Short mmCIF file of C-alpha atoms and ligand atoms in Angstrom, two decimals:
data_model
loop_
_atom_site.label_atom_id
_atom_site.label_comp_id
_atom_site.label_asym_id
_atom_site.label_seq_id
_atom_site.Cartn_x
_atom_site.Cartn_y
_atom_site.Cartn_z
CA MET A 1 166.72 95.98 128.36
CA LYS A 2 163.45 98.63 127.82
CA PRO A 3 160.09 97.69 125.83
CA GLY A 4 159.59 98.69 122.79
CA ALA A 5 156.46 101.52 122.04
CA PHE A 6 153.07 100.35 123.22
CA ASP A 7 149.30 101.64 123.71
CA TYR A 8 148.11 101.35 127.52
CA ILE A 9 144.88 101.07 129.01
CA ARG A 10 143.69 101.03 132.21
CA ILE A 11 141.14 98.69 132.46
CA ASP A 12 137.82 98.66 134.95
CA SER A 13 135.90 95.73 134.34
CA ALA A 14 135.76 92.27 132.28
CA GLU A 15 133.35 93.77 129.96
CA GLU A 16 135.85 96.80 129.19
CA ALA A 17 138.40 93.90 128.31
CA CYS A 18 136.27 91.98 126.07
CA GLU A 19 135.45 94.66 124.44
CA LEU A 20 138.75 95.82 123.23
CA LEU A 21 140.09 92.33 123.19
CA ALA A 22 137.51 91.71 120.64
CA GLN A 23 138.95 95.01 118.62
CA TYR A 24 142.42 94.49 119.04
CA GLY A 25 142.82 90.44 119.62
CA ASP A 26 146.30 89.60 118.85
CA ASP A 27 147.97 93.22 119.28
CA ALA A 28 146.32 93.28 121.98
CA ARG A 29 147.98 91.27 125.25
CA ILE A 30 146.67 91.09 129.04
CA LEU A 31 148.83 93.35 131.48
CA ALA A 32 148.25 91.28 135.05
CA GLY A 33 151.03 91.13 137.59
CA GLY A 34 153.81 91.78 134.58
CA GLN A 35 155.77 88.66 136.30
CA SER A 36 156.34 87.24 132.86
CA LEU A 37 154.91 89.86 130.22
CA MET A 38 157.51 92.58 131.75
CA THR A 39 160.22 90.38 131.31
CA VAL A 40 159.23 89.61 127.91
CA LEU A 41 158.77 93.12 126.85
CA ASN A 42 161.51 94.44 128.58
CA MET A 43 163.96 91.30 126.52
CA ARG A 44 161.78 92.39 123.49
CA LEU A 45 160.22 88.61 122.63
CA ALA A 46 156.88 90.29 122.13
CA GLN A 47 156.09 93.53 120.97
CA PRO A 48 152.65 93.98 121.01
CA GLY A 49 150.46 97.20 120.39
CA LEU A 50 148.34 97.56 123.01
CA LEU A 51 149.14 96.49 126.71
CA LEU A 52 144.99 96.03 128.56
CA ASP A 53 146.13 96.48 132.60
CA VAL A 54 143.95 94.67 134.80
CA SER A 55 145.98 94.88 137.77
CA ARG A 56 143.69 97.35 139.51
CA THR A 57 140.39 95.93 137.91
CA ALA A 58 138.46 96.00 141.11
CA PRO A 59 135.49 94.02 139.89
CA LEU A 60 138.07 91.29 138.84
CA ASP A 61 140.28 91.40 142.51
CA TYR A 62 138.49 88.91 144.10
CA VAL A 63 139.00 85.41 146.05
CA ARG A 64 136.21 83.34 147.31
CA LEU A 65 134.54 80.30 148.49
CA GLN A 66 131.90 79.42 145.58
CA ASP A 67 130.12 76.07 146.14
CA ASP A 68 132.59 73.73 146.48
CA LYS A 69 135.39 75.53 144.97
CA LEU A 70 138.10 78.36 145.35
CA ALA A 71 137.35 81.01 142.83
CA VAL A 72 140.10 83.72 142.04
CA GLY A 73 139.40 87.00 139.87
CA ALA A 74 141.70 88.15 137.28
CA ALA A 75 143.47 90.74 139.11
CA ALA A 76 143.91 88.70 142.60
CA THR A 77 147.76 88.28 143.04
CA GLN A 78 148.94 85.38 144.27
CA ALA A 79 150.19 86.54 147.54
CA SER A 80 146.30 87.42 148.34
CA VAL A 81 145.98 83.89 147.82
CA GLU A 82 148.81 82.06 149.68
CA TRP A 83 148.09 84.73 153.03
CA ARG A 84 144.51 83.82 153.36
CA ALA A 85 144.07 82.41 156.56
CA GLY A 86 141.78 79.55 156.32
CA LEU A 87 143.69 78.69 152.80
CA ALA A 88 145.29 74.94 154.64
CA GLY A 89 141.74 73.81 155.31
CA GLU A 90 140.68 75.31 152.04
CA VAL A 91 142.89 74.13 149.18
CA PRO A 92 145.97 72.24 151.12
CA LEU A 93 147.65 71.32 147.57
CA LEU A 94 148.01 75.57 146.99
CA LYS A 95 149.30 75.70 150.68
CA LEU A 96 152.14 73.26 149.95
CA ALA A 97 152.87 74.63 146.33
CA PHE A 98 152.89 78.63 147.11
CA PRO A 99 156.31 78.58 148.78
CA HIS A 100 157.69 77.13 145.47
CA ILE A 101 156.56 79.78 143.38
CA SER A 102 159.13 81.96 142.55
CA HIS A 103 160.18 84.58 145.81
CA PHE A 104 157.57 86.49 148.16
CA GLN A 105 158.52 89.80 145.99
CA VAL A 106 157.24 88.06 142.76
CA ARG A 107 154.31 86.60 144.18
CA ASN A 108 153.11 90.23 145.62
CA ARG A 109 152.12 90.93 142.49
CA GLY A 110 151.77 88.05 140.31
CA THR A 111 148.28 86.99 139.75
CA VAL A 112 146.90 83.62 140.26
CA CYS A 113 145.26 83.97 136.56
CA GLY A 114 147.94 85.19 134.80
CA SER A 115 150.33 82.17 135.90
CA ILE A 116 147.50 79.80 134.29
CA ALA A 117 147.11 81.84 131.06
CA HIS A 118 150.79 82.15 130.40
CA ALA A 119 151.00 77.98 131.12
CA ASP A 120 154.95 77.46 131.80
CA PRO A 121 155.04 73.39 131.63
CA SER A 122 157.02 73.82 134.83
CA ALA A 123 154.94 76.32 137.04
CA GLU A 124 153.11 75.15 139.76
CA LEU A 125 150.09 77.05 139.84
CA PRO A 126 148.79 75.11 136.30
CA LEU A 127 150.32 72.06 137.71
CA CYS A 128 147.88 72.10 141.15
CA LEU A 129 144.71 72.95 138.75
CA ALA A 130 145.65 69.91 136.78
CA ALA A 131 145.63 67.83 139.51
CA LEU A 132 142.75 69.13 141.41
CA GLU A 133 140.73 68.63 138.06
CA GLY A 134 139.75 72.74 138.22
CA GLU A 135 138.38 75.35 135.59
CA VAL A 136 139.25 78.09 133.82
CA VAL A 137 136.75 80.51 132.85
CA LEU A 138 137.31 82.32 129.68
CA ARG A 139 135.26 85.20 128.87
CA SER A 140 134.25 87.07 125.79
CA LYS A 141 132.46 89.77 124.40
CA LYS A 142 129.97 86.91 123.22
CA GLY A 143 129.77 84.87 126.74
CA ARG A 144 131.80 82.71 128.55
CA ARG A 145 133.09 78.91 128.49
CA VAL A 146 134.54 76.54 131.60
CA LEU A 147 136.70 74.48 130.60
CA LYS A 148 138.07 71.69 133.15
CA ALA A 149 142.27 72.25 133.09
CA GLY A 150 142.83 69.13 131.24
CA GLN A 151 141.25 71.05 128.35
CA PHE A 152 142.36 74.22 128.83
CA PHE A 153 146.10 73.53 128.70
CA GLN A 154 147.49 72.39 125.24
CA GLY A 155 151.28 72.58 125.07
CA MET A 156 154.11 74.78 125.97
CA LEU A 157 152.68 78.77 126.66
CA LEU A 158 149.72 77.06 124.68
CA THR A 159 146.23 77.17 125.80
CA ALA A 160 142.65 76.77 124.63
CA ARG A 161 141.90 80.30 125.10
CA ARG A 162 141.10 82.66 122.42
CA PRO A 163 142.59 86.13 120.98
CA ASP A 164 139.32 87.58 122.08
CA GLU A 165 139.03 85.76 125.33
CA LEU A 166 139.89 86.82 129.36
CA VAL A 167 140.94 84.62 131.57
CA GLU A 168 137.89 86.41 133.73
CA GLU A 169 138.70 83.69 136.91
CA VAL A 170 140.05 80.53 137.51
CA ARG A 171 138.60 77.59 140.43
CA TYR A 172 139.88 75.02 142.82
CA PRO A 173 138.34 72.61 144.09
CA LEU A 174 138.06 72.32 147.83
CA ALA A 175 139.18 69.83 149.93
CA ALA A 176 137.63 66.71 150.16
CA THR A 177 137.23 64.81 153.73
CA GLY A 178 138.73 61.33 153.42
CA THR A 179 141.37 62.68 150.59
CA GLY A 180 145.03 63.48 150.87
CA TYR A 181 147.40 66.01 149.32
CA ALA A 182 150.88 66.32 148.70
CA PHE A 183 153.49 68.14 146.85
CA GLU A 184 157.21 67.80 146.12
CA GLU A 185 159.56 70.31 144.06
CA PHE A 186 163.35 69.60 142.82
CA SER A 187 164.69 72.55 141.63
CA THR A 188 168.21 73.71 141.50
CA ARG A 189 167.58 76.57 143.39
CA HIS A 190 164.65 77.29 145.63
CA GLY A 191 162.17 79.50 143.80
CA ASP A 192 163.37 78.69 140.25
CA PHE A 193 160.94 77.01 138.34
CA ALA A 194 160.53 73.14 138.89
CA ILE A 195 163.19 70.58 137.15
CA VAL A 196 160.24 68.50 137.86
CA ALA A 197 157.35 68.93 140.55
CA CYS A 198 154.96 66.38 141.61
CA ALA A 199 151.36 66.65 142.90
CA ALA A 200 149.53 63.92 144.44
CA VAL A 201 145.73 63.56 145.64
CA VAL A 202 144.54 60.06 147.12
CA SER A 203 141.00 59.30 147.94
CA ARG A 204 139.24 56.33 148.32
CA ASP A 205 138.79 56.00 144.60
CA GLY A 206 142.59 56.01 143.85
CA ILE A 207 145.39 58.07 143.25
CA ARG A 208 145.90 60.69 140.65
CA LEU A 209 149.63 62.33 139.95
CA ALA A 210 150.22 65.32 138.45
CA VAL A 211 153.50 65.81 136.96
CA GLY A 212 154.98 69.69 136.11
CA GLY A 213 158.65 70.20 134.71
CA VAL A 214 159.07 67.23 132.27
CA ALA A 215 156.30 67.45 129.53
CA ASP A 216 154.98 70.34 127.39
CA ARG A 217 152.02 71.11 129.99
CA PRO A 218 151.21 69.24 133.43
CA ARG A 219 149.98 65.66 132.68
CA VAL A 220 148.06 63.69 135.15
CA ALA A 221 147.91 59.88 135.73
CA ARG A 222 145.26 58.33 137.35
CA TRP A 223 145.38 54.79 139.27
CA PRO A 224 143.45 52.76 141.35
CA HIS A 225 145.28 52.15 144.89
CA LEU A 226 148.76 50.78 143.87
CA GLU A 227 151.52 49.50 146.39
CA ASP A 228 155.06 48.30 146.45
CA SER A 229 156.24 46.84 143.09
CA ALA A 230 152.90 47.20 141.00
CA LEU A 231 153.37 51.09 142.10
CA ASP A 232 156.87 51.41 140.82
CA ALA A 233 156.11 49.59 137.26
CA ALA A 234 153.25 52.68 137.22
CA LEU A 235 155.23 54.85 138.32
CA ASN A 236 158.38 53.86 135.70
CA ASP A 237 155.46 53.63 132.56
CA PHE A 238 154.28 57.47 133.65
CA ALA A 239 157.78 59.22 133.69
CA TRP A 240 158.74 57.08 130.23
CA ASP A 241 155.27 58.25 128.70
CA LEU A 242 156.55 62.00 129.70
CA GLU A 243 158.61 61.65 126.89
CA ALA A 244 161.53 63.49 128.84
CA GLN A 245 163.90 66.05 127.04
CA ASP A 246 167.36 66.63 127.71
CA ASP A 247 168.14 70.32 128.49
CA PRO A 248 170.77 72.21 130.09
CA HIS A 249 168.93 72.10 133.39
CA ALA A 250 168.70 68.47 133.63
CA SER A 251 169.10 64.88 131.59
CA ALA A 252 165.78 62.99 130.45
CA LYS A 253 167.33 60.26 132.24
CA TYR A 254 167.38 62.35 136.04
CA ARG A 255 164.07 63.76 135.39
CA ARG A 256 162.71 60.20 134.68
CA HIS A 257 164.84 59.54 137.94
CA LEU A 258 162.56 62.23 139.58
CA VAL A 259 159.53 61.69 138.67
CA ARG A 260 159.88 57.70 140.35
CA ARG A 261 161.17 58.77 143.53
CA LEU A 262 159.06 61.96 143.83
CA GLY A 263 155.87 60.63 142.49
CA ARG A 264 156.27 57.64 145.08
CA ARG A 265 156.75 60.39 148.01
CA VAL A 266 153.98 62.22 147.22
CA ILE A 267 151.58 59.10 146.86
CA GLN A 268 152.81 57.91 150.17
CA GLN A 269 152.50 61.48 151.71
CA ALA A 270 149.23 61.84 150.69
CA SER A 271 148.26 58.43 151.46
CA ALA A 272 149.02 59.11 155.27
CA ALA A 273 147.55 62.45 155.04
CA THR A 274 143.92 60.41 154.46
CA SER A 275 144.49 57.69 156.91
CA GLY A 276 145.17 61.14 159.70
CA GLU A 277 142.34 62.39 158.79
CA LYS A 278 139.85 59.56 159.48
CA MET B 1 138.74 104.24 129.94
CA LYS B 2 141.79 106.04 129.24
CA ARG B 3 143.65 105.47 126.38
CA LEU B 4 147.45 106.49 126.39
CA GLU B 5 149.14 106.58 123.43
CA GLN B 6 152.58 105.37 122.78
CA GLY B 7 155.08 108.43 121.93
CA GLU B 8 153.86 110.52 124.41
CA ARG B 9 154.38 111.46 127.54
CA HIS B 10 152.26 111.36 130.71
CA THR B 11 151.95 113.04 133.83
CA VAL B 12 152.17 110.39 136.90
CA SER B 13 151.46 111.39 140.29
CA LEU B 14 152.25 108.90 143.42
CA ILE B 15 153.48 109.05 146.91
CA LEU B 16 157.29 108.59 147.05
CA ASN B 17 158.14 107.83 150.84
CA GLY B 18 155.09 110.19 151.88
CA VAL B 19 155.70 112.88 149.70
CA PRO B 20 153.49 113.85 146.68
CA ARG B 21 155.38 113.29 143.39
CA THR B 22 154.87 114.12 140.08
CA GLY B 23 156.91 113.36 136.77
CA ARG B 24 156.67 112.25 133.09
CA ALA B 25 157.14 109.20 131.24
CA ASP B 26 156.26 107.01 128.31
CA ASN B 27 154.31 103.72 128.85
CA ARG B 28 157.21 101.76 128.59
CA THR B 29 158.90 103.50 131.05
CA LEU B 30 160.00 101.26 133.89
CA LEU B 31 158.86 102.39 137.61
CA SER B 32 163.04 101.97 138.17
CA ASP B 33 163.88 104.02 135.26
CA PHE B 34 161.20 106.77 136.36
CA LEU B 35 162.37 106.68 140.21
CA ARG B 36 165.81 107.20 138.96
CA HIS B 37 166.13 109.29 136.11
CA GLU B 38 162.61 111.67 136.44
CA LEU B 39 162.31 111.92 140.57
CA GLY B 40 166.14 111.58 141.24
CA ALA B 41 165.67 109.01 143.74
CA THR B 42 168.61 107.17 142.59
CA GLY B 43 168.46 104.68 145.89
CA THR B 44 166.60 102.37 143.91
CA HIS B 45 168.74 100.48 142.19
CA VAL B 46 169.03 98.20 138.83
CA GLY B 47 170.45 95.12 138.16
CA CYS B 48 169.15 92.38 135.57
CA GLU B 49 165.89 94.35 134.70
CA HIS B 50 164.05 90.77 134.43
CA GLY B 51 162.67 89.99 138.25
CA VAL B 52 165.41 88.10 138.94
CA CYS B 53 168.25 90.11 141.22
CA GLY B 54 166.00 91.94 143.45
CA ALA B 55 168.23 94.88 143.36
CA CYS B 56 165.27 97.13 142.07
CA THR B 57 162.76 96.08 144.98
CA VAL B 58 160.53 98.80 145.92
CA ARG B 59 156.70 98.93 148.06
CA ILE B 60 154.26 99.85 146.15
CA ASP B 61 151.01 100.48 148.60
CA GLY B 62 152.95 98.47 151.21
CA ALA B 63 153.99 95.64 149.50
CA ALA B 64 157.66 94.87 148.07
CA ALA B 65 157.58 94.27 143.84
CA ARG B 66 160.20 94.57 141.69
CA ALA B 67 159.90 97.91 140.31
CA CYS B 68 161.50 96.92 136.80
CA LEU B 69 158.34 94.76 136.14
CA THR B 70 156.26 97.72 136.69
CA LEU B 71 155.49 100.51 134.24
CA ALA B 72 155.83 103.94 135.47
CA VAL B 73 152.29 104.53 134.78
CA GLN B 74 151.26 101.66 136.78
CA ALA B 75 152.29 103.03 139.86
CA GLU B 76 149.69 106.41 139.08
CA GLY B 77 148.11 107.70 142.47
CA ARG B 78 150.01 104.54 144.31
CA ARG B 79 151.89 104.66 147.18
CA VAL B 80 155.94 104.06 146.43
CA ASP B 81 158.08 103.51 149.15
CA THR B 82 161.88 103.45 148.64
CA VAL B 83 165.29 102.75 150.64
CA GLU B 84 165.12 107.06 150.60
CA GLY B 85 162.24 106.84 152.91
CA LEU B 86 163.93 104.69 156.02
CA ALA B 87 166.35 107.10 157.42
CA GLY B 88 164.67 109.56 160.12
CA LYS B 89 164.45 113.39 159.18
CA ASP B 90 168.10 114.01 160.47
CA GLY B 91 169.32 111.49 158.27
CA GLU B 92 169.38 108.74 161.14
CA LEU B 93 169.78 105.01 160.05
CA ASN B 94 166.74 102.84 161.11
CA ASP B 95 166.98 99.43 163.35
CA LEU B 96 167.51 97.86 160.45
CA GLN B 97 169.69 99.53 158.59
CA GLN B 98 172.19 99.67 161.81
CA ALA B 99 171.81 96.05 162.15
CA PHE B 100 172.91 95.89 158.59
CA ARG B 101 175.59 98.18 159.34
CA ARG B 102 176.90 96.29 162.94
CA ASN B 103 176.53 93.24 161.36
CA HIS B 104 178.54 93.98 158.01
CA ALA B 105 175.70 92.90 156.53
CA LEU B 106 176.91 94.58 153.02
CA GLN B 107 179.78 95.32 151.11
CA CYS B 108 179.36 97.14 148.10
CA GLY B 109 175.81 98.15 148.72
CA PHE B 110 174.39 97.09 145.27
CA CYS B 111 172.07 94.84 146.65
CA THR B 112 171.14 96.70 150.11
CA PRO B 113 168.39 98.65 148.75
CA GLY B 114 166.42 96.53 147.38
CA ILE B 115 167.14 93.89 150.66
CA LEU B 116 165.77 96.67 152.96
CA MET B 117 162.57 97.48 151.15
CA SER B 118 161.96 93.55 151.28
CA CYS B 119 163.01 92.70 154.75
CA SER B 120 160.82 96.02 155.88
CA ASP B 121 157.60 94.40 154.38
CA PHE B 122 158.36 91.21 155.81
CA LEU B 123 158.90 92.59 159.32
CA GLU B 124 155.61 93.49 159.34
CA ARG B 125 154.13 90.29 157.99
CA VAL B 126 155.97 88.03 159.75
CA PRO B 127 157.62 89.62 163.34
CA GLY B 128 159.13 86.95 164.56
CA PRO B 129 160.84 84.73 161.39
CA THR B 130 162.45 81.63 162.10
CA GLU B 131 166.17 81.60 160.05
CA ALA B 132 163.97 79.29 157.61
CA GLN B 133 161.63 82.03 156.54
CA VAL B 134 164.53 84.75 156.36
CA ARG B 135 166.45 82.83 153.78
CA ASP B 136 163.19 82.09 151.98
CA MET B 137 162.56 85.79 151.61
CA LEU B 138 165.82 86.20 151.15
CA SER B 139 166.00 84.04 147.81
CA GLY B 140 164.31 86.83 145.73
CA HIS B 141 167.85 88.70 146.24
CA LEU B 142 171.25 88.14 144.45
CA CYS B 143 174.23 89.79 146.70
CA ARG B 144 177.42 88.86 145.18
CA CYS B 145 179.84 89.98 148.33
CA THR B 146 178.40 89.42 151.57
CA GLY B 147 177.36 85.29 151.58
CA TYR B 148 173.69 86.17 153.19
CA THR B 149 175.07 85.30 156.71
CA ASN B 150 175.02 88.30 158.15
CA ILE B 151 172.08 89.98 156.19
CA VAL B 152 169.68 86.90 158.10
CA LYS B 153 171.86 87.78 161.34
CA ALA B 154 171.03 91.35 160.96
CA VAL B 155 167.09 90.57 160.09
CA LEU B 156 166.80 88.18 162.75
CA GLU B 157 168.48 90.54 165.25
CA THR B 158 166.16 93.14 164.36
CA ALA B 159 163.04 90.93 164.70
CA ALA B 160 164.39 90.13 168.34
CA GLU B 161 164.54 94.20 168.74
CA ARG B 162 161.45 94.86 167.96
CA GLN B 163 159.55 92.09 169.69
CA ALA B 164 161.59 93.13 172.89
CA ARG B 165 160.57 97.18 172.28
CA ARG B 166 157.13 95.86 172.11
CA GLU B 167 157.27 93.85 175.03
CA GLU B 168 158.16 96.49 176.91
CA GLU B 169 155.84 99.26 175.63
CA LYS B 170 152.88 96.57 176.79
CA HIS B 171 154.76 96.62 180.77
CA ALA B 172 155.40 100.11 180.34
C1 FAD C 301 162.26 85.66 139.34
C2 FAD C 301 161.23 85.09 139.14
C3 FAD C 301 160.97 84.21 139.37
C4 FAD C 301 159.64 82.94 138.97
N1 FAD C 301 159.74 81.95 138.97
C5 FAD C 301 158.30 81.21 138.87
C6 FAD C 301 158.12 79.77 139.43
O1 FAD C 301 159.43 79.26 140.08
N2 FAD C 301 157.25 79.37 138.95
C7 FAD C 301 156.16 79.80 138.70
O2 FAD C 301 155.48 79.47 138.83
N3 FAD C 301 156.45 80.79 138.25
C8 FAD C 301 157.36 82.03 138.31
N4 FAD C 301 157.67 82.91 137.86
C9 FAD C 301 156.29 83.85 137.26
C10 FAD C 301 155.36 84.25 138.11
O3 FAD C 301 154.65 83.31 138.92
C11 FAD C 301 154.29 84.81 137.08
O4 FAD C 301 153.34 85.89 137.84
C12 FAD C 301 153.30 83.86 136.23
O5 FAD C 301 153.51 83.27 135.31
C13 FAD C 301 152.60 85.69 135.42
O6 FAD C 301 151.44 86.14 136.33
P1 FAD C 301 151.41 87.85 136.24
O7 FAD C 301 150.22 87.79 136.94
O8 FAD C 301 152.62 88.59 136.70
O9 FAD C 301 150.83 87.74 134.66
P2 FAD C 301 151.86 88.51 133.57
O10 FAD C 301 153.03 88.62 133.42
O11 FAD C 301 151.21 89.59 133.47
O12 FAD C 301 150.92 87.82 132.08
C14 FAD C 301 151.58 86.29 131.85
C15 FAD C 301 151.21 86.41 130.22
O13 FAD C 301 149.40 85.69 130.15
C16 FAD C 301 148.76 86.66 129.58
N5 FAD C 301 147.19 86.85 131.08
C17 FAD C 301 147.58 87.29 132.13
N6 FAD C 301 146.58 87.33 132.34
C18 FAD C 301 145.70 87.42 132.01
C19 FAD C 301 144.45 86.65 131.73
N7 FAD C 301 143.77 87.34 133.37
N8 FAD C 301 143.84 86.15 131.01
C20 FAD C 301 144.08 86.65 129.61
N9 FAD C 301 145.45 86.44 129.19
C21 FAD C 301 146.07 86.63 130.32
C22 FAD C 301 149.17 87.77 129.59
O14 FAD C 301 148.93 88.54 128.52
C23 FAD C 301 151.17 87.44 129.20
O15 FAD C 301 151.07 86.82 128.17
C24 FAD C 301 158.62 83.85 138.28
C25 FAD C 301 158.55 85.02 138.00
C26 FAD C 301 160.10 85.78 138.02
C27 FAD C 301 159.90 87.10 137.83
S1 FES C 302 166.50 95.18 137.87
FE1 FES C 302 164.26 94.44 139.16
S2 FES C 302 165.13 92.43 140.01
FE2 FES C 302 167.29 92.89 138.31
S1 FES C 303 176.76 93.67 148.89
FE1 FES C 303 177.74 93.93 147.11
S2 FES C 303 176.11 92.38 146.22
FE2 FES C 303 175.28 93.00 148.06
#
């Protein structure tokens, strides 16, 4: 299992990456942490002619607070966000989700932007971005576009990114006061991709529940404050809406069951976290 | 910007276990193969070549990472540490390796080099881990022989020994 042949360029700046993407389009692939792409190349599921390596692009290696968001550049690893001292206060949902993302050795090299660009329907970082209504900054030679998570994710491994665009930055909204966050996941073994993952955001305005691993992309439901049977009914409708499929990992019925159970649990946890803060 | 053409052999220089080394690699040569075939460092093992088994884990600039998901050309100028660098100059096993031996934390030893490299990074970052943290870190490795229990024991024992040594040094 070895990759096919390709040309390789170590990228020094976002401008350079965009210049080359404009020139080569689909035949060029951004290589970030390589924790998904190298697997794909080793198995020869893709054979791009040119790899643009952004993993050591210093100007893109940043994690910083910017207005009311945590901005993560294309070269920043998942570990560099996970090990931030203040993360639990800044973006509590990410703090809760990181331990579920693969393994420590993989997070050391995998990037945040790479996971967003890859858009695996079971991946935790896209799910959190959708739950928090975060943003993706796309950059090409022509300029920048900023898309909301809901606009960016379009399907299984499918996004609104055009072939000449770099995912330059991803922005996670910072925790708001009086708002609670919770994350739960069910997978066969710890670190495996999620069979179902749920993230809840509960504020004065209501409930937001994001579910990954079921539909072809992370899906978000928005509800006013619901309790007991009204919440059960809403969760059940949402579980059916997601059009779960049977696959070798789990049946559609089991996935709906997990959405109802985990969904209720994260909503309860997030609600408790709001009252704890007051 | 330097474009490395496919089909050509490029010079790759890195610091392997503290020693500057140079070899030749195609763009598509994996770091795991470069270490084994070009530099002769066969301590790093290769299992799945898609990031799952952990046998190929090395430290790149200190961080535990899969050598099979890294290109040799990406390691240019970097510090790469492998299992060969753990023992002392006279071949004496380091404390972690000794704990593995004492606790029968290996049988065939195929998974061991990767696990040792993960543990060495992890114990520097988390000097006093709980059992749950150790098990979480080990979830990135597959071992078909030991059932993990003795590995967990060896890691916790090493952490405790290092803590005790640090305490001693503080009061010396
Ligand atoms: C054993 C194992 C278990 C894993 N388990 C999980 C898991 O449980 N949950 C999970 O979410 N992930 C998991 N992953 C995947 C991991 O999180 C990847 O790191 C992540 O999906 C991709 O990030 P990367 O930086 O490695 O991107 P790469 O692998 O380098 O790239 C992935 C794709 O995105 C594109 N791309 C990357 N960066 C950009 C950019 N800035 N702009 C445009 N395109 C870009 C690439 O061209 C490629 O198509 C696992 C991986 C392994 C090896
Ligand atoms: S050979 Fe690299 S993880 Fe299995
Ligand atoms: S000791 Fe044989 S695989 Fe771990």
